[in-house]
Short mmCIF file of C-alpha atoms and ligand atoms in Angstrom, two decimals:
data_model
loop_
_atom_site.label_atom_id
_atom_site.label_comp_id
_atom_site.label_asym_id
_atom_site.label_seq_id
_atom_site.Cartn_x
_atom_site.Cartn_y
_atom_site.Cartn_z
CA MET L 670 64.56 -130.26 127.27
CA LYS L 671 64.66 -133.92 128.09
CA ILE L 672 67.77 -134.67 130.20
CA LYS L 673 69.60 -137.76 129.54
CA GLN L 674 73.22 -136.51 130.36
CA ALA L 675 74.22 -138.24 133.47
CA SER L 676 76.30 -135.60 135.21
CA VAL L 677 75.97 -132.17 133.71
CA ASN L 678 72.86 -130.09 133.83
CA ALA L 679 71.25 -128.56 130.70
CA GLU L 680 72.36 -125.12 131.57
CA ASP L 681 75.92 -126.16 131.82
CA MET L 682 75.69 -128.03 128.60
CA GLU L 683 74.33 -125.01 126.82
CA LYS L 684 77.33 -123.10 128.02
CA MET L 685 79.55 -125.55 126.12
CA LEU L 686 78.13 -124.49 122.79
CA ALA L 687 79.35 -121.80 120.56
CA VAL L 688 77.17 -122.30 117.39
CA SER L 689 75.82 -119.49 115.19
CA PRO L 690 73.21 -117.21 116.86
CA TYR L 691 71.22 -117.31 113.56
CA ASN L 692 70.47 -120.98 114.03
CA ARG L 693 67.84 -120.28 116.61
CA ILE L 694 66.58 -117.14 115.04
CA ALA L 695 65.83 -118.99 111.86
CA LEU L 696 63.84 -121.44 113.77
CA GLU L 697 61.38 -118.81 114.94
CA ASP L 698 59.13 -119.29 112.07
CA ILE L 699 58.82 -122.99 112.24
CA GLU L 700 56.84 -125.41 114.54
CA PRO L 701 59.21 -126.40 117.49
CA ILE L 702 60.35 -129.92 117.33
CA GLY L 703 59.41 -132.08 120.09
CA ASN L 704 61.01 -135.24 121.31
CA VAL L 705 63.03 -137.14 118.73
CA SER L 706 63.49 -141.03 119.18
CA MET L 707 66.97 -142.45 117.99
CA PHE L 708 66.52 -145.73 116.19
CA ASP L 709 70.02 -147.05 115.94
CA THR L 710 70.66 -149.49 113.12
CA THR L 711 74.55 -149.95 113.47
CA LEU L 712 73.98 -153.52 114.08
CA ARG L 713 71.82 -154.03 110.90
CA ASP L 714 72.36 -151.39 108.25
CA GLY L 715 75.87 -150.64 109.68
CA GLU L 716 76.75 -154.23 109.62
CA GLN L 717 75.86 -154.39 105.89
CA ALA L 718 78.88 -152.16 105.10
CA PRO L 719 81.21 -154.12 102.94
CA GLY L 720 84.15 -155.23 105.34
CA ILE L 721 82.11 -155.40 108.56
CA ALA L 722 81.27 -158.78 109.95
CA LEU L 723 80.29 -158.85 113.65
CA SER L 724 80.49 -161.94 115.85
CA PRO L 725 77.50 -162.61 118.30
CA GLU L 726 79.78 -161.33 121.14
CA ASP L 727 80.50 -158.06 119.27
CA LYS L 728 76.73 -157.54 118.63
CA ILE L 729 76.16 -157.97 122.34
CA ARG L 730 78.82 -155.51 123.28
CA ILE L 731 77.73 -152.86 120.92
CA ALA L 732 74.00 -153.43 121.77
CA THR L 733 74.97 -152.93 125.61
CA ALA L 734 76.97 -149.77 124.79
CA LEU L 735 74.09 -148.26 122.62
CA ASP L 736 71.63 -149.07 125.40
CA ASP L 737 73.99 -147.24 127.80
CA LEU L 738 74.20 -144.30 125.45
CA GLY L 739 70.47 -143.97 125.66
CA VAL L 740 69.11 -144.81 122.15
CA ASP L 741 65.40 -145.50 122.09
CA ALA L 742 65.48 -148.48 119.68
CA ILE L 743 68.17 -150.76 118.55
CA GLU L 744 67.78 -152.64 115.19
CA ALA L 745 69.95 -155.66 116.00
CA GLY L 746 70.01 -157.71 112.92
CA PHE L 747 68.02 -159.50 110.28
CA ALA L 748 66.63 -162.74 111.96
CA ALA L 749 65.87 -164.45 108.75
CA SER L 750 69.50 -164.16 107.40
CA SER L 751 71.02 -167.12 109.27
CA GLU L 752 70.58 -169.35 112.27
CA ALA L 753 73.48 -167.74 113.98
CA GLU L 754 71.93 -164.35 113.54
CA LYS L 755 68.75 -165.62 115.18
CA GLU L 756 70.73 -167.00 118.08
CA THR L 757 72.37 -163.55 118.56
CA LEU L 758 69.04 -161.72 118.54
CA ARG L 759 67.76 -164.36 121.01
CA LYS L 760 70.63 -163.41 123.34
CA ILE L 761 70.09 -159.68 122.93
CA ALA L 762 66.39 -160.27 123.53
CA GLY L 763 67.26 -162.01 126.82
CA SER L 764 69.68 -159.21 127.83
CA ARG L 765 66.84 -157.05 129.13
CA LEU L 766 68.04 -153.77 127.55
CA ASP L 767 66.03 -150.64 128.13
CA ALA L 768 65.86 -149.90 124.37
CA ASP L 769 63.33 -151.57 122.18
CA VAL L 770 65.15 -154.21 120.20
CA TYR L 771 63.97 -154.68 116.56
CA SER L 772 64.94 -157.21 113.81
CA LEU L 773 64.59 -156.49 110.09
CA ALA L 774 62.21 -158.59 108.06
CA ARG L 775 61.17 -158.58 104.47
CA SER L 776 57.42 -158.41 104.05
CA VAL L 777 57.49 -162.30 103.90
CA LYS L 778 55.74 -164.50 106.50
CA ALA L 779 58.91 -166.77 106.92
CA ASP L 780 60.94 -163.62 107.84
CA ILE L 781 58.40 -162.67 110.43
CA ASP L 782 58.41 -166.30 111.88
CA ALA L 783 62.03 -166.02 112.20
CA VAL L 784 61.77 -162.88 114.24
CA ILE L 785 58.99 -164.42 116.32
CA ASP L 786 61.37 -167.30 116.97
CA THR L 787 63.94 -165.00 118.50
CA GLY L 788 61.62 -163.79 121.21
CA LEU L 789 62.14 -160.22 120.34
CA ASP L 790 59.08 -157.86 120.81
CA CYS L 791 59.65 -155.49 117.92
CA ILE L 792 60.09 -156.02 114.13
CA HIS L 793 60.84 -153.58 111.31
CA THR L 794 59.24 -155.03 108.01
CA PHE L 795 59.84 -153.51 104.59
CA ILE L 796 58.97 -153.76 100.99
CA ALA L 797 59.98 -151.45 98.06
CA THR L 798 57.21 -149.17 96.64
CA SER L 799 59.17 -147.35 93.87
CA ASP L 800 58.27 -148.38 90.33
CA LEU L 801 61.94 -149.25 89.77
CA HIS L 802 62.21 -151.62 92.54
CA MET L 803 58.79 -153.15 91.98
CA LYS L 804 59.33 -153.79 88.37
CA TYR L 805 63.01 -154.77 88.34
CA LYS L 806 63.69 -156.34 91.74
CA LEU L 807 60.37 -157.65 93.20
CA LYS L 808 58.75 -158.33 89.72
CA MET L 809 55.40 -157.48 91.53
CA THR L 810 52.56 -155.15 90.72
CA PRO L 811 51.79 -152.33 92.93
CA GLU L 812 48.56 -154.04 94.08
CA GLN L 813 50.60 -157.08 94.98
CA VAL L 814 53.15 -155.05 96.99
CA LYS L 815 50.31 -153.31 98.90
CA GLU L 816 48.63 -156.50 99.64
CA ARG L 817 51.87 -158.10 100.89
CA ALA L 818 52.83 -155.12 103.04
CA VAL L 819 49.35 -155.16 104.73
CA GLU L 820 49.23 -158.97 105.04
CA THR L 821 52.53 -159.08 106.84
CA VAL L 822 51.95 -156.12 109.09
CA GLN L 823 48.69 -157.88 110.10
CA TYR L 824 50.56 -161.11 110.69
CA ALA L 825 53.26 -159.50 112.98
CA LYS L 826 50.57 -157.52 114.96
CA ASP L 827 48.50 -160.85 115.33
CA HIS L 828 51.68 -162.23 117.07
CA GLY L 829 51.75 -159.28 119.43
CA LEU L 830 54.85 -157.44 117.91
CA THR L 831 55.48 -153.70 117.84
CA VAL L 832 55.80 -153.09 114.03
CA GLN L 833 57.51 -150.47 112.07
CA PHE L 834 56.96 -150.63 108.29
CA SER L 835 59.26 -149.06 105.64
CA CYS L 836 58.35 -148.23 102.03
CA GLU L 837 61.85 -149.08 100.67
CA ASP L 838 63.10 -146.55 98.05
CA ALA L 839 60.45 -144.21 99.45
CA THR L 840 62.14 -141.06 98.01
CA ARG L 841 61.60 -142.40 94.39
CA SER L 842 58.11 -143.83 94.91
CA ASP L 843 54.72 -142.39 93.62
CA MET L 844 53.47 -140.31 96.40
CA ASN L 845 49.80 -141.22 96.05
CA PHE L 846 50.80 -145.05 95.88
CA MET L 847 53.06 -144.58 98.91
CA LYS L 848 50.23 -142.85 100.95
CA GLU L 849 47.76 -145.74 99.93
CA VAL L 850 50.22 -148.30 101.28
CA LEU L 851 50.86 -146.32 104.40
CA LEU L 852 47.14 -145.83 105.17
CA ALA L 853 46.63 -149.53 104.50
CA VAL L 854 49.32 -150.68 106.99
CA GLN L 855 48.14 -147.95 109.47
CA GLU L 856 44.61 -149.60 109.19
CA ALA L 857 46.34 -153.05 109.77
CA GLY L 858 47.68 -151.72 113.12
CA VAL L 859 51.21 -150.60 112.30
CA ASP L 860 52.95 -148.69 115.13
CA SER L 861 55.25 -146.41 113.12
CA VAL L 862 56.10 -145.79 109.39
CA ASN L 863 59.56 -145.27 108.08
CA ILE L 864 60.60 -143.21 104.99
CA PRO L 865 63.93 -144.49 103.74
CA ASP L 866 65.98 -142.48 101.33
CA THR L 867 67.41 -145.81 100.26
CA VAL L 868 69.96 -144.58 97.71
CA GLY L 869 70.56 -141.11 99.26
CA VAL L 870 69.14 -139.28 96.26
CA ILE L 871 66.74 -136.64 97.84
CA THR L 872 67.57 -133.03 98.72
CA PRO L 873 66.57 -131.46 102.19
CA ARG L 874 63.92 -129.43 100.46
CA ALA L 875 62.21 -132.38 98.81
CA MET L 876 62.56 -134.44 102.03
CA SER L 877 60.49 -131.57 103.80
CA TYR L 878 57.85 -131.89 101.03
CA VAL L 879 57.80 -135.63 101.26
CA ILE L 880 57.43 -135.80 105.08
CA SER L 881 54.87 -133.00 105.16
CA GLU L 882 52.69 -134.81 102.57
CA ILE L 883 52.88 -138.13 104.46
CA LYS L 884 52.14 -136.30 107.67
CA LYS L 885 48.99 -135.11 106.23
CA ALA L 886 48.01 -138.59 105.56
CA VAL L 887 49.05 -140.79 108.37
CA LYS L 888 48.53 -140.48 112.21
CA VAL L 889 51.15 -142.86 113.42
CA PRO L 890 54.78 -141.56 114.20
CA ILE L 891 56.98 -141.01 111.11
CA SER L 892 60.41 -142.15 110.98
CA VAL L 893 63.11 -141.41 108.46
CA HIS L 894 66.17 -143.49 107.26
CA CYS L 895 68.71 -141.53 105.27
CA HIS L 896 71.77 -142.82 103.28
CA ASN L 897 74.74 -140.58 102.47
CA ASP L 898 75.48 -141.25 98.77
CA LEU L 899 75.40 -137.49 97.92
CA GLY L 900 76.54 -136.34 101.33
CA LEU L 901 72.95 -135.20 102.40
CA ALA L 902 72.01 -137.69 105.02
CA LEU L 903 72.40 -135.16 107.76
CA PRO L 904 70.67 -132.24 106.28
CA ASN L 905 68.01 -134.70 104.97
CA THR L 906 67.31 -136.26 108.48
CA ILE L 907 67.21 -132.68 109.98
CA ALA L 908 64.72 -131.61 107.21
CA ALA L 909 62.43 -134.60 108.00
CA ILE L 910 62.45 -133.93 111.64
CA GLU L 911 61.67 -130.12 111.08
CA SER L 912 58.79 -131.38 108.89
CA GLY L 913 57.30 -133.61 111.43
CA ALA L 914 59.21 -136.97 111.49
CA SER L 915 59.77 -137.88 115.21
CA ILE L 916 61.90 -140.99 114.94
CA CYS L 917 65.24 -141.12 112.99
CA HIS L 918 67.34 -144.15 111.94
CA VAL L 919 71.03 -143.52 112.66
CA CYS L 920 74.37 -145.51 112.76
CA ILE L 921 77.44 -144.79 114.94
CA ASN L 922 80.13 -143.31 112.90
CA GLY L 923 77.81 -143.08 109.89
CA ILE L 924 78.62 -146.61 108.89
CA GLY L 925 76.17 -148.68 106.67
CA GLU L 926 75.55 -149.75 103.00
CA ARG L 927 77.87 -148.02 100.49
CA THR L 928 78.56 -144.57 101.89
CA GLY L 929 76.62 -145.21 105.05
CA ASN L 930 73.66 -143.87 107.04
CA VAL L 931 73.37 -140.63 108.83
CA ALA L 932 75.72 -140.71 111.91
CA LEU L 933 74.11 -140.82 115.31
CA GLU L 934 76.59 -138.48 116.81
CA GLU L 935 76.03 -135.77 114.01
CA VAL L 936 72.20 -135.90 114.46
CA ALA L 937 72.36 -136.00 118.24
CA LEU L 938 74.78 -133.01 118.35
CA ASN L 939 72.72 -130.97 115.72
CA LEU L 940 69.48 -131.55 117.50
CA PHE L 941 71.01 -130.45 120.92
CA ALA L 942 73.08 -127.51 119.70
CA ASN L 943 70.55 -125.96 117.27
CA TYR L 944 67.14 -127.18 118.49
CA GLY L 945 67.72 -127.72 122.23
CA VAL L 946 66.54 -131.31 121.85
CA GLN L 947 68.52 -134.08 123.80
CA THR L 948 68.23 -137.51 122.38
CA VAL L 949 71.15 -139.41 124.11
CA ASP L 950 73.66 -139.11 126.80
CA LEU L 951 76.06 -136.95 124.80
CA SER L 952 79.00 -137.45 127.06
CA LYS L 953 79.13 -141.09 125.96
CA ILE L 954 79.32 -140.54 122.31
CA GLY L 955 83.06 -140.45 122.14
CA GLN L 956 83.54 -143.80 123.95
CA THR L 957 80.71 -145.53 122.00
CA SER L 958 82.24 -144.29 118.57
CA LYS L 959 85.58 -145.62 119.67
CA LEU L 960 84.10 -148.97 120.69
CA VAL L 961 82.31 -149.36 117.30
CA GLU L 962 85.36 -148.29 115.45
CA ARG L 963 87.59 -150.95 117.15
CA ILE L 964 85.01 -153.73 117.03
CA THR L 965 83.94 -153.20 113.35
CA GLY L 966 87.60 -152.49 112.24
CA PHE L 967 86.03 -149.81 110.08
CA PRO L 968 88.56 -146.94 110.11
CA MET L 969 87.08 -143.50 110.76
CA ALA L 970 88.17 -140.56 108.49
CA TYR L 971 90.43 -138.26 110.52
CA ASN L 972 88.05 -135.32 109.67
CA LYS L 973 84.93 -137.06 110.64
CA PRO L 974 82.68 -134.56 112.32
CA ILE L 975 82.32 -134.85 116.14
CA VAL L 976 84.46 -137.93 116.68
CA GLY L 977 87.20 -137.90 114.03
CA ARG L 978 90.60 -137.70 115.57
CA ASN L 979 91.12 -134.15 114.10
CA ALA L 980 87.66 -132.91 115.10
CA PHE L 981 89.31 -131.13 118.03
CA ALA L 982 92.99 -131.15 117.08
CA HIS L 983 94.73 -127.86 116.44
CA GLU L 984 98.14 -127.42 114.93
CA SER L 985 98.59 -124.15 113.08
CA GLY L 986 99.96 -121.31 115.20
CA ILE L 987 96.95 -118.94 114.73
CA HIS L 988 94.45 -121.53 115.70
CA VAL L 989 96.24 -122.78 118.75
CA HIS L 990 96.81 -119.18 119.99
CA GLY L 991 93.11 -118.59 119.61
CA VAL L 992 92.09 -121.84 121.33
CA MET L 993 94.43 -121.23 124.12
CA ASN L 994 92.81 -117.88 124.86
CA ASN L 995 89.22 -118.95 124.25
CA THR L 996 88.27 -122.44 122.91
CA ALA L 997 85.07 -120.94 121.04
CA THR L 998 87.47 -119.14 118.70
CA TYR L 999 87.94 -122.38 116.72
CA GLU L 1000 85.60 -124.94 118.39
CA PRO L 1001 81.74 -125.16 117.89
CA PHE L 1002 81.47 -126.65 121.30
CA LEU L 1003 83.61 -128.08 124.02
CA PRO L 1004 84.86 -131.52 123.32
CA GLU L 1005 83.89 -132.74 126.70
CA LEU L 1006 80.32 -132.31 125.86
CA VAL L 1007 80.72 -135.50 123.72
CA GLY L 1008 83.35 -137.13 125.79
CA VAL L 1009 86.28 -136.57 123.40
CA ASP L 1010 89.55 -134.89 124.07
CA ARG L 1011 91.14 -131.76 122.44
CA LYS L 1012 94.46 -132.25 121.11
CA ILE L 1013 97.18 -129.52 120.43
CA VAL L 1014 99.27 -131.09 117.75
CA ILE L 1015 102.95 -130.19 117.56
CA GLY L 1016 103.83 -130.45 113.90
CA LYS L 1017 104.96 -128.55 110.79
CA HIS L 1018 102.30 -125.75 111.22
CA SER L 1019 102.97 -125.02 114.89
CA GLY L 1020 103.91 -121.75 116.19
CA VAL L 1021 106.06 -120.80 119.01
CA HIS L 1022 102.90 -120.14 121.16
CA SER L 1023 101.67 -123.84 120.80
CA VAL L 1024 105.12 -125.26 121.53
CA HIS L 1025 105.71 -122.90 124.56
CA GLY L 1026 102.27 -123.63 125.88
CA ARG L 1027 102.58 -127.36 125.50
CA LEU L 1028 106.05 -127.41 127.29
CA GLU L 1029 104.62 -125.28 130.02
CA ASN L 1030 101.86 -127.69 130.48
CA LEU L 1031 104.29 -130.43 130.67
CA GLY L 1032 106.08 -128.63 133.43
CA ILE L 1033 109.20 -127.69 131.31
CA GLU L 1034 110.79 -124.37 131.65
CA PHE L 1035 112.36 -124.08 128.32
CA PRO L 1036 115.08 -121.24 127.74
CA GLU L 1037 113.80 -118.51 125.60
CA GLU L 1038 117.22 -118.15 123.84
CA LYS L 1039 117.00 -121.83 122.57
CA MET L 1040 113.39 -121.50 121.26
CA GLU L 1041 114.50 -120.85 117.65
CA GLU L 1042 116.71 -123.97 117.68
CA LEU L 1043 113.79 -126.01 118.98
CA MET L 1044 111.35 -124.75 116.47
CA THR L 1045 113.81 -125.51 113.56
CA SER L 1046 114.11 -129.05 114.87
CA ILE L 1047 110.35 -129.51 115.13
CA LYS L 1048 109.92 -128.23 111.57
CA ASP L 1049 112.57 -130.51 110.29
CA ILE L 1050 111.20 -133.56 111.93
CA ALA L 1051 107.62 -132.72 111.15
CA SER L 1052 108.01 -131.64 107.51
CA GLY L 1053 106.82 -135.01 106.23
CA GLY L 1054 103.48 -134.55 108.04
CA LYS L 1055 104.38 -136.35 111.35
CA GLU L 1056 102.70 -135.33 114.47
CA ILE L 1057 105.08 -134.92 117.44
CA ASP L 1058 103.66 -136.19 120.61
CA ASP L 1059 104.47 -135.19 124.28
CA ALA L 1060 107.08 -137.76 124.89
CA GLU L 1061 108.81 -136.81 121.56
CA LEU L 1062 108.58 -133.12 122.15
CA ILE L 1063 110.13 -133.65 125.66
CA THR L 1064 112.95 -135.62 124.10
CA ILE L 1065 113.73 -132.98 121.44
CA ALA L 1066 113.53 -130.11 123.97
CA ASP L 1067 115.64 -132.01 126.47
CA HIS L 1068 118.20 -132.74 123.65
CA ILE L 1069 118.48 -129.08 122.83
CA MET L 1070 118.47 -127.89 126.48
CA TRP L 1071 121.23 -130.18 127.64
CA LYS L 1072 123.36 -130.23 124.52
CA LYS L 1073 126.90 -129.16 125.40
CA GLU L 1074 128.26 -125.99 123.81
CA THR L 1075 128.39 -126.15 120.19
CA ILE L 1076 131.56 -127.76 119.00
CA ASP L 1077 133.36 -126.71 115.93
CA GLU L 1078 133.09 -129.40 113.45
CA ALA L 1079 136.42 -130.57 112.48
CA VAL L 1080 134.91 -133.52 110.66
CA ASN L 1081 132.03 -132.97 108.30
CA LEU L 1082 129.92 -135.54 106.89
CA LYS L 1083 129.32 -134.67 103.29
CA GLU L 1084 127.39 -137.69 101.92
CA PHE L 1085 126.36 -140.98 103.23
CA ALA L 1086 124.38 -143.93 101.61
CA VAL L 1087 123.42 -147.40 102.77
CA PHE L 1088 122.51 -150.42 100.80
CA THR L 1089 120.51 -152.98 102.75
CA GLY L 1090 117.77 -155.58 102.38
CA LYS L 1091 117.06 -159.28 103.09
CA ASP L 1092 120.02 -161.78 102.49
CA ILE L 1093 122.10 -158.88 101.44
CA THR L 1094 125.36 -157.66 103.13
CA SER L 1095 124.56 -154.22 104.38
CA THR L 1096 127.11 -151.78 102.87
CA ALA L 1097 127.39 -148.11 103.54
CA THR L 1098 129.39 -145.48 101.70
CA VAL L 1099 130.34 -142.18 103.40
CA THR L 1100 132.12 -139.00 102.29
CA VAL L 1101 133.78 -136.92 105.01
CA ASP L 1102 135.72 -133.76 105.01
CA ILE L 1103 138.39 -133.59 107.59
CA ALA L 1104 140.26 -130.27 107.63
CA GLY L 1105 139.52 -129.61 104.01
CA LYS L 1106 140.43 -132.99 102.85
CA THR L 1107 137.70 -135.22 101.39
CA ARG L 1108 137.61 -139.01 101.93
CA THR L 1109 135.11 -141.48 100.49
CA VAL L 1110 135.03 -144.96 102.06
CA SER L 1111 132.73 -148.02 101.83
CA GLU L 1112 132.29 -150.61 104.65
CA ILE L 1113 130.05 -153.54 105.37
CA GLY L 1114 128.23 -154.25 108.75
CA VAL L 1115 125.68 -156.38 110.29
CA GLY L 1116 122.64 -154.25 109.23
CA PRO L 1117 122.53 -150.64 107.97
CA VAL L 1118 123.39 -148.87 111.37
CA ASP L 1119 126.64 -151.06 111.98
CA ALA L 1120 127.65 -150.63 108.15
CA ALA L 1121 127.25 -146.84 108.61
CA ILE L 1122 129.17 -146.57 111.74
CA ASN L 1123 131.93 -148.86 110.42
CA ALA L 1124 132.23 -146.69 107.26
CA ILE L 1125 132.60 -143.54 109.40
CA LYS L 1126 135.14 -145.11 111.67
CA LYS L 1127 137.21 -146.13 108.64
CA ALA L 1128 137.06 -142.81 106.98
CA VAL L 1129 137.75 -140.59 110.12
CA ASN L 1130 139.94 -142.78 112.52
CA ASP L 1131 140.27 -146.63 112.61
CA ASN L 1132 141.58 -146.15 116.26
CA MET L 1133 138.03 -145.26 117.23
CA SER L 1134 136.00 -148.05 119.04
CA MET L 1135 132.20 -147.94 119.63
CA GLU L 1136 131.83 -148.71 123.36
CA GLU L 1137 128.21 -148.21 123.65
CA TYR L 1138 125.27 -147.72 121.45
CA LYS L 1139 121.74 -147.02 122.79
CA LEU L 1140 118.57 -146.58 120.72
CA SER L 1141 115.02 -145.69 122.00
CA ALA L 1142 111.89 -145.25 119.96
CA ILE L 1143 110.11 -142.66 122.03
CA THR L 1144 106.49 -143.53 121.51
CA GLY L 1145 107.04 -147.16 120.84
CA LYS L 1146 105.49 -146.70 117.35
CA SER L 1147 107.09 -147.37 114.05
CA ASP L 1148 107.10 -143.75 113.13
CA SER L 1149 108.36 -142.61 116.40
CA ILE L 1150 111.19 -140.11 116.86
CA CYS L 1151 114.25 -142.07 118.15
CA GLU L 1152 117.05 -141.01 120.32
CA VAL L 1153 120.49 -142.57 119.89
CA THR L 1154 123.36 -142.25 122.32
CA VAL L 1155 126.79 -143.48 121.33
CA MET L 1156 130.00 -143.51 123.33
CA VAL L 1157 133.14 -143.89 121.38
CA LYS L 1158 136.60 -144.45 122.76
CA ASN L 1159 139.88 -143.43 121.11
CA VAL L 1160 142.07 -146.45 121.60
CA GLN L 1161 145.18 -144.41 120.88
CA ASP L 1162 144.37 -142.45 124.02
CA ASP L 1163 142.47 -144.87 126.18
CA CYS L 1164 141.37 -142.24 128.59
CA SER L 1165 139.29 -140.29 126.21
CA MET L 1166 135.64 -141.37 125.84
CA SER L 1167 133.40 -139.26 123.83
CA VAL L 1168 129.52 -139.29 123.93
CA GLY L 1169 127.35 -138.31 121.21
CA LYS L 1170 123.53 -137.91 121.21
CA ALA L 1171 120.99 -137.27 118.43
CA VAL L 1172 117.32 -137.35 117.85
CA GLY L 1173 115.60 -137.93 114.66
CA LEU L 1174 113.01 -139.76 112.63
CA ASP L 1175 115.32 -142.18 110.85
CA ILE L 1176 117.27 -144.72 112.87
CA VAL L 1177 120.35 -144.91 110.54
CA GLU L 1178 120.63 -141.13 110.09
CA THR L 1179 120.19 -140.49 113.77
CA SER L 1180 122.99 -143.12 114.55
CA VAL L 1181 125.19 -141.34 112.02
CA ASP L 1182 124.55 -137.91 113.56
CA ALA L 1183 125.19 -139.30 117.10
CA THR L 1184 128.34 -140.92 115.92
CA MET L 1185 129.56 -137.81 114.22
CA ALA L 1186 128.74 -135.66 117.46
CA ALA L 1187 131.00 -138.13 119.38
CA ILE L 1188 133.81 -137.89 116.89
CA ASN L 1189 133.70 -134.16 116.73
CA ARG L 1190 133.73 -133.98 120.52
CA ASP L 1191 136.81 -136.36 120.54
CA TYR L 1192 138.56 -133.96 117.92
CA ALA L 1193 137.69 -131.00 119.99
CA ARG L 1194 139.20 -132.45 123.26
CA GLN L 1195 142.39 -133.44 121.33
CA ARG L 1196 142.75 -129.97 120.00
CA LYS L 1197 142.24 -128.60 123.52
CA ASN L 1198 144.96 -130.85 124.90
CA ASN L 1199 147.29 -130.36 121.97
CA GLY L 1200 147.22 -133.96 121.07
CA LYS L 1201 148.79 -134.80 124.51
CA ASN L 1202 147.93 -138.13 125.97
CA ASN L 1203 145.89 -137.56 129.07
CA CYS L 1204 146.37 -140.84 130.86
O1 LIG Y 796 67.97 -148.28 103.00
C1 LIG Y 796 66.91 -148.85 103.17
O2 LIG Y 796 65.93 -148.69 102.47
C2 LIG Y 796 66.75 -149.83 104.25
C3 LIG Y 796 65.58 -150.49 104.52
C4 LIG Y 796 65.60 -151.92 104.92
C5 LIG Y 796 64.76 -149.72 105.42
O3 LIG Y 796 67.82 -150.13 104.91
ZN1 LIG Y 797 69.41 -148.52 104.65
#
């Protein structure tokens, strides 16, 4: 096994795997696969994804990260597309990366001249070989296509370039014609040939057939380029490698035209876990994926294999319990293998084990007898799908642990509604029940919280003044749990100050809850003192 991993040895890496034992058994009948080169096209096919536009600086940053990850080749752009692209390629050519840096070029002399102009050493030329493309797009005969492919490969070789040649739409091309073209470019000195499944239309079995046929015909290394239109980019790439392809085109996070190209991280992990072949420094996959996601602004699906935010996130009680005892129960490999983190999510599906375990990890000794109350709060807050993070969990737990004895609620809030908006005076209506008597009151305020508190005061006790109001959003995000602390003073009895605290998702609702808690505390004290003035 070729080792590219910086700090971990192969044996330790193997120990991080928990894949099916049948994977290796099933390979006993086939020819073992040798080294596989990663030809990364994030900066070319990846950038062609609608919605992605990279600046020269972006491309240089990503190229440097890809080089650091250990890919063998980087297709950094399409020189003929613009002067700016040529300039970027020139800069990448000058940055002395270990990877071979390629530019794409149509089988057109002007495109090859544009690549020569950048100072790059490697070129990827292509021309379509399917009847469909030749007739409707190129409007060329097969003979003209073959001649052009050979002429341009020859021209690039004459200028000292390393050349990879692609039969565009290979998987819908006539096999005999494709072989003819590939043999002719081989004769012209091509260094490798690429078989693109341009529209993602082949199946793994058919890909095996195509690559095996081509392998019978050509001697140069065979590359494969799989699109994901039918969700088969990964199995097709693996099938091609099993059948003799030794180079594969990949994109970080699977970006690319339409539904994208096969994802580098998925190919790398499958080759390592199931075939024992190491292609890149796996531990750098997480950071490279995040960098590409951030720079391209192309959001990754939560459930994206290997690098999606849910790839190692566990919420349901049964899964968390399993993972806490042995991670292999619900993880195919350890997240540290690819440089990402495991996440135990506290949410609607969490069980007591996960919450307990999380609190323990956070150094909080939470009383067993209050666990039920904590679980109810968590489920209430998370019922809309919200994930509760550590800071929020601490706040809720803390609130429950330090909540004073439950107070008999003399005042009950039956209903409340707030009407607010831009250029509208916020108005709140509350209905309270005080010792069996119901009162409904409306009041205005500067904003919904003020209106709600004013309405409560008016309904319950106009002699109450709000001395302090404190609000904090625990995570600093807009969907954060908030904590509200209020201090109310009963101005009839200026010695009595009552504090109310609440945590919740909605600022207005939580402010109302905190105010009601303070009011009930005030009522309880008055009851205790038999209404005597304490001053
Ligand atoms: O998908 C494709 O066919 C391509 C070629 C340019 C290789 O991206
Ligand atoms: Zn493509």
